Coordinates of C-alpha atoms in Angstrom, one line a residue:
Chain C
D1 CA 12.0 -11.7 14.6
A2 CA 10.2 -13.0 11.5
G3 CA 8.9 -9.6 10.4
V4 CA 5.4 -8.9 9.2
I5 CA 3.9 -12.1 7.8
Q6 CA 1.2 -12.1 5.1
S7 CA -0.7 -14.9 3.6
P8 CA -1.3 -16.0 1.0
R9 CA 1.5 -14.6 -1.1
H10 CA -0.5 -15.0 -4.3
E11 CA -4.3 -15.3 -4.8
V12 CA -6.1 -15.8 -8.1
T13 CA -9.9 -15.8 -7.9
E14 CA -12.9 -15.2 -10.1
M15 CA -15.1 -12.1 -10.0
G16 CA -17.7 -12.3 -7.4
Q17 CA -15.8 -14.6 -5.1
E18 CA -14.9 -13.6 -1.5
V19 CA -11.2 -13.0 -0.8
T20 CA -9.5 -12.9 2.6
L21 CA -6.0 -11.6 3.1
R22 CA -4.2 -12.2 6.4
C23 CA -1.5 -10.4 8.3
K24 CA 0.5 -11.1 11.4
P25 CA 2.3 -7.9 12.6
I26 CA 5.6 -7.8 14.4
S27 CA 5.2 -8.9 18.0
G28 CA 4.8 -5.9 20.3
H29 CA 3.8 -3.4 17.5
D30 CA 0.6 -1.5 18.3
Y31 CA -0.1 0.0 14.9
L32 CA -1.2 -2.0 11.8
F33 CA -1.7 -0.6 8.3
W34 CA -3.2 -2.1 5.1
Y35 CA -2.1 -0.7 1.8
R36 CA -2.8 -1.4 -1.8
Q37 CA -0.4 -0.9 -4.6
T38 CA -1.2 -0.6 -8.3
M39 CA 0.6 0.8 -11.3
M40 CA -2.2 3.3 -11.9
R41 CA -2.7 4.6 -8.4
G42 CA 0.6 3.9 -6.7
L43 CA 0.6 3.1 -2.9
E44 CA -2.7 3.8 -1.2
L45 CA -3.5 3.5 2.5
L46 CA -6.7 1.6 3.0
I47 CA -7.1 1.5 6.8
Y48 CA -5.1 1.4 9.9
F49 CA -5.5 0.1 13.5
N50 CA -4.1 1.2 16.8
N51 CA -4.3 -1.4 19.6
N52 CA -6.7 -3.4 17.5
V53 CA -9.1 -0.5 17.0
P54 CA -9.7 0.9 13.5
I55 CA -8.5 4.6 13.5
D56 CA -8.9 5.7 9.9
D57 CA -10.7 3.7 7.2
S58 CA -11.2 6.6 4.8
G59 CA -9.1 4.9 2.2
M60 CA -11.3 1.8 2.0
P61 CA -12.6 2.1 -1.5
E62 CA -16.2 0.8 -0.9
D63 CA -18.4 -1.4 1.2
R64 CA -17.1 -4.5 -0.5
F65 CA -13.9 -4.0 1.5
S66 CA -13.8 -4.7 5.3
A67 CA -10.9 -5.2 7.7
K68 CA -10.7 -6.6 11.2
M69 CA -8.2 -7.0 13.9
P70 CA -9.5 -9.4 16.5
N71 CA -6.3 -9.4 18.5
A72 CA -2.8 -7.9 18.6
S73 CA -1.3 -10.6 16.4
F74 CA -3.8 -11.0 13.6
S75 CA -5.7 -8.9 11.0
T76 CA -7.7 -9.7 8.0
L77 CA -8.7 -7.7 4.9
K78 CA -11.8 -9.1 3.2
I79 CA -13.2 -8.3 -0.3
Q80 CA -16.7 -9.5 -1.0
P81 CA -17.6 -9.7 -3.8
S82 CA -14.3 -9.3 -5.6
E83 CA -14.0 -7.4 -8.9
P84 CA -11.2 -7.4 -11.6
R85 CA -10.4 -3.8 -10.6
D86 CA -9.4 -5.1 -7.1
S87 CA -6.4 -6.8 -8.7
A88 CA -3.3 -5.3 -6.9
V89 CA -0.6 -6.1 -4.4
Y90 CA -1.9 -5.7 -0.9
F91 CA 0.6 -4.9 1.8
C92 CA 0.3 -5.0 5.6
A93 CA 2.7 -3.0 7.7
S94 CA 3.2 -2.5 11.5
S95 CA 4.9 0.0 13.7
L96 CA 5.5 0.8 17.3
S97 CA 4.2 4.1 18.6
G98 CA 6.3 6.4 20.6
S99 CA 7.9 9.8 20.5
S100 CA 10.5 8.7 18.1
Y101 CA 7.9 8.2 15.3
N102 CA 9.2 4.8 14.4
E103 CA 9.1 3.6 10.9
Q104 CA 6.6 1.1 9.5
F105 CA 7.7 -2.4 8.7
F106 CA 6.1 -3.9 5.6
G107 CA 5.2 -7.5 4.9
P108 CA 6.0 -9.1 1.5
G109 CA 2.6 -8.4 0.2
T110 CA -0.2 -10.5 -1.3
R111 CA -0.6 -10.3 -5.1
L112 CA -4.3 -10.6 -5.9
T113 CA -5.6 -11.3 -9.3
V114 CA -9.3 -11.2 -9.9
L115 CA -10.4 -12.7 -13.2
Chain N
A1 CA -3.3 19.5 2.8
Q2 CA -0.3 17.4 3.4
S3 CA 1.5 16.0 0.3
V4 CA 4.7 14.6 -1.0
A5 CA 6.0 15.0 -4.5
Q6 CA 8.6 13.0 -6.3
P7 CA 9.0 14.9 -9.6
E8 CA 11.0 12.2 -11.4
D9 CA 9.3 8.9 -12.4
Q10 CA 12.7 7.5 -13.3
V11 CA 16.4 8.2 -12.6
K12 CA 19.2 6.6 -14.5
V13 CA 22.8 6.7 -13.4
A14 CA 26.0 4.9 -14.2
E15 CA 27.5 2.6 -11.6
G16 CA 30.1 4.5 -9.5
N17 CA 28.5 7.9 -10.1
P18 CA 26.6 9.8 -7.4
L19 CA 22.9 9.6 -7.4
T20 CA 20.1 11.9 -6.2
V21 CA 16.4 11.0 -5.9
K22 CA 14.3 14.1 -5.3
C23 CA 11.5 14.7 -2.9
T24 CA 9.5 17.8 -1.8
Y25 CA 6.8 18.0 0.7
S26 CA 4.0 20.2 2.1
V27 CA 2.8 19.8 5.6
S28 CA 1.6 22.0 8.5
G29 CA 4.2 22.3 11.2
N30 CA 7.4 20.4 11.4
P31 CA 7.6 17.3 9.1
Y32 CA 8.8 13.8 9.9
L33 CA 10.3 12.5 6.7
F34 CA 11.1 9.0 5.5
W35 CA 12.6 7.1 2.6
Y36 CA 11.7 3.6 1.7
V37 CA 13.0 1.3 -1.0
Q38 CA 11.1 -1.5 -2.8
Y39 CA 12.9 -4.3 -4.6
P40 CA 11.0 -6.3 -7.2
N41 CA 8.3 -8.5 -5.7
R42 CA 9.1 -7.3 -2.2
G43 CA 7.5 -5.1 0.4
L44 CA 8.8 -1.6 1.2
Q45 CA 11.9 -1.5 3.3
F46 CA 12.9 1.4 5.5
L47 CA 16.0 3.3 4.6
L48 CA 16.2 6.4 6.8
K49 CA 14.2 9.1 8.5
Y50 CA 14.5 12.7 9.6
I51 CA 12.7 13.7 12.8
T52 CA 14.8 16.5 14.2
G53 CA 18.4 17.6 14.6
D54 CA 21.1 17.4 12.0
N55 CA 19.8 18.1 8.5
L56 CA 22.0 15.3 7.0
V57 CA 20.6 11.9 7.8
K58 CA 22.5 8.7 7.2
G59 CA 20.8 5.4 6.6
S60 CA 21.1 1.9 5.3
Y61 CA 23.3 0.8 2.3
G62 CA 25.3 4.0 2.2
F63 CA 22.3 6.2 1.5
E64 CA 21.8 9.7 3.0
A65 CA 19.3 12.4 2.8
E66 CA 19.4 16.1 3.3
F67 CA 16.5 18.0 5.0
N68 CA 16.2 21.5 3.6
K69 CA 13.4 23.4 5.4
S70 CA 13.5 26.5 3.2
Q71 CA 13.1 24.5 0.0
T72 CA 10.8 21.9 1.7
S73 CA 12.9 19.1 0.3
F74 CA 14.4 15.8 1.5
H75 CA 16.5 14.5 -1.4
L76 CA 18.0 11.0 -1.2
K77 CA 21.6 10.7 -2.1
K78 CA 24.4 8.2 -2.5
P79 CA 28.0 9.1 -3.4
S80 CA 28.6 6.1 -5.5
A81 CA 25.8 4.1 -7.0
L82 CA 25.7 0.3 -7.3
V83 CA 23.8 -1.8 -9.8
S84 CA 22.2 -3.5 -6.8
D85 CA 20.7 -0.1 -5.8
S86 CA 18.3 -0.4 -8.8
A87 CA 14.8 -0.3 -7.2
L88 CA 11.7 1.8 -6.6
Y89 CA 12.2 4.5 -4.0
F90 CA 9.4 6.2 -2.0
C91 CA 9.5 9.3 0.0
A92 CA 7.0 9.7 2.8
V93 CA 6.0 12.4 5.3
R94 CA 4.1 12.7 8.5
G95 CA 3.3 16.1 9.9
A96 CA 3.8 16.8 13.6
L97 CA 0.3 18.3 13.6
F98 CA -1.3 15.3 12.0
G99 CA -2.3 13.8 15.2
T100 CA -2.1 10.3 13.7
D101 CA 0.5 7.9 12.6
K102 CA -0.5 8.0 9.0
L103 CA 2.3 8.5 6.4
I104 CA 1.7 10.2 3.1
F105 CA 3.7 8.4 0.4
G106 CA 5.0 9.9 -2.9
T107 CA 4.4 8.2 -6.2
G108 CA 7.8 6.6 -6.2
T109 CA 10.9 7.0 -8.4
R110 CA 12.4 4.1 -10.2
L111 CA 16.2 4.2 -10.0
Q112 CA 18.1 2.3 -12.6
V113 CA 21.9 2.0 -12.2
F114 CA 23.6 0.6 -15.3
P115 CA 27.1 -1.0 -15.4

């Protein structure tokens, strides 16, 4: 299995531009999570989906952020318009539900720099 | 409220010596506890988990963790540290009463193993 795939790995953009981050979860996993990691705030859960349905988006910082999961194999996190304070590493993770409370598998992350 | 605390930002240990990375938690009901490791420029990688049963859990790369219910702790240990163990370590908890698959992560502890 290829693991969780994220693209792009690095993104540099200017303030005000739209940014779209992409994630392909592990095949068969029914949970998908988006996290943001910064030095100041550590690892933050932004939103997560179960069977393509958003379950908890309480971590999404503001309306500039939106996430979609149109099918079981693809999700996007969009920032519009982007701001310098959005600079961070964004991780996608997936897991398989069940009574064993399986662990989350993380992608390699997208390093976003907003100038 | 559910929470996880990693009281040490950094732990330094000599190669070959035992290491301990501390974690305490606060949840309602029985906890499900996890340790993850993050190497530079990589996503988080699952190490081990405690769900139920034996309080001593063994995981990847020779790591183990001991669940202590009375002290609400889940410290990560390794009998003999390697330089290659140097990384950022995260403790995470999910409460049985959460009703969701959301993990609460600690702030991370940077482990430095010197030769």
